[in-house]
PDB file of C-alpha atoms in Angstrom:
ATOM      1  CA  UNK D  13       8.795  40.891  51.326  1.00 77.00           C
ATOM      2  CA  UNK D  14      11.519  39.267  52.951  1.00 94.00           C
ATOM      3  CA  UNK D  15      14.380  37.694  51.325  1.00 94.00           C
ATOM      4  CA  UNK D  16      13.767  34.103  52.063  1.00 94.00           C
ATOM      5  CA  UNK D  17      10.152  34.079  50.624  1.00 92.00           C
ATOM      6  CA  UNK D  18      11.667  36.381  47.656  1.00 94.00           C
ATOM      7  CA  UNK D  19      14.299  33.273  46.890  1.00 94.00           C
ATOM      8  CA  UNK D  20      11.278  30.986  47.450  1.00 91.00           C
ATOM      9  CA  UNK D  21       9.164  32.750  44.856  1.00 91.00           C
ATOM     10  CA  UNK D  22      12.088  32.862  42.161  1.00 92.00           C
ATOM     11  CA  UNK D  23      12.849  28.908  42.205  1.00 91.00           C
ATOM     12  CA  UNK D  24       9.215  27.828  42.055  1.00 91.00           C
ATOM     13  CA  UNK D  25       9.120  30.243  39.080  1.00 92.00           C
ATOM     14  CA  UNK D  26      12.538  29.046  38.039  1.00 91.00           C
ATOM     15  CA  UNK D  27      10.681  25.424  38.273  1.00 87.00           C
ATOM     16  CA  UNK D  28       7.953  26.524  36.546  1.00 90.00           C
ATOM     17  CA  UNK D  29       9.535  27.469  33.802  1.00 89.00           C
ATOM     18  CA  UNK D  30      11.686  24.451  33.860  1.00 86.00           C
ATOM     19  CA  UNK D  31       8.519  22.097  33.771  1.00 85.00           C
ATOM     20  CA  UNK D  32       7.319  24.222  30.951  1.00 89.00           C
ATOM     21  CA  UNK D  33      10.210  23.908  28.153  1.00 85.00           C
ATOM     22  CA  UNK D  34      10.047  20.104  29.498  1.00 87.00           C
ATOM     23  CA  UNK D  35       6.015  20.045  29.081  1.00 86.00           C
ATOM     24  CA  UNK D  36       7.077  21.641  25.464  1.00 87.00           C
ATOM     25  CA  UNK D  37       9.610  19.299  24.029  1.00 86.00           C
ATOM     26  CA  UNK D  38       7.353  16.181  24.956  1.00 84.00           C
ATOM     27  CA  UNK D  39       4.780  17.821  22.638  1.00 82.00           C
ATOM     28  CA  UNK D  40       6.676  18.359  20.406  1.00 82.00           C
ATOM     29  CA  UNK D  41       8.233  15.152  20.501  1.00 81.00           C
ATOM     30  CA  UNK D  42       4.804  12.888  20.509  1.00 73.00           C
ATOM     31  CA  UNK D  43       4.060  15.536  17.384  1.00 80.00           C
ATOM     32  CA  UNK D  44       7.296  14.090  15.658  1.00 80.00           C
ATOM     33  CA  UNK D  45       6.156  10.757  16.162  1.00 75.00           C
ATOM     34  CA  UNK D  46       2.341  11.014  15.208  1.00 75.00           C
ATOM     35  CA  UNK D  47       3.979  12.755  11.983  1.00 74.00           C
ATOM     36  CA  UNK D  48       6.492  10.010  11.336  1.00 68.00           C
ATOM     37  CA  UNK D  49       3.790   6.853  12.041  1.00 66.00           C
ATOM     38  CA  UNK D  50       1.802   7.069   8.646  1.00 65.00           C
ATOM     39  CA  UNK D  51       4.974   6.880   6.614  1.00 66.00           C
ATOM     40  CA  UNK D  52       6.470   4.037   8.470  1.00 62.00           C
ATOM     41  CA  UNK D  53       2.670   2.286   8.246  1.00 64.00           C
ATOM     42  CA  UNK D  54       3.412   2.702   4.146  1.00 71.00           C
ATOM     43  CA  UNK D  55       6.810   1.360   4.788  1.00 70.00           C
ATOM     44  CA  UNK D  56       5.481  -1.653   6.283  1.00 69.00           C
ATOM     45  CA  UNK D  57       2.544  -2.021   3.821  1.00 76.00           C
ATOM     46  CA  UNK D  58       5.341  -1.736   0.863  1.00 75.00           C
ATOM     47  CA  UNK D  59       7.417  -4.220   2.231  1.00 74.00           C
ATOM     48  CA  UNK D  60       4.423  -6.871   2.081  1.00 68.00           C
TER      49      UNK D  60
END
């Protein structure tokens, strides 16, 4: 394997990974949100 397509393989995987932890956090982020709507629908209801 030559060195350029050895670089080339370790930033797409570098990228990869990178889109991965971001992939990650929006999951979990839309989770934290989804967990955190009922209680603010009771909030709302409460304040009625």
């Amino acid at each position: 394997m030559t060195e350029g397509v050895r670089k080339a393989f370790a930033q797409r995987e570098r990228g990869e990974q990178l889109a991965t932890a971001r992939h990650e956090q929006v999951i979990h982020w839309c989770g934290s949100l989804r967990l955190a709507e009922p209680s603010l629908s009771e909030q709302l209801a409460d304040a009625r």
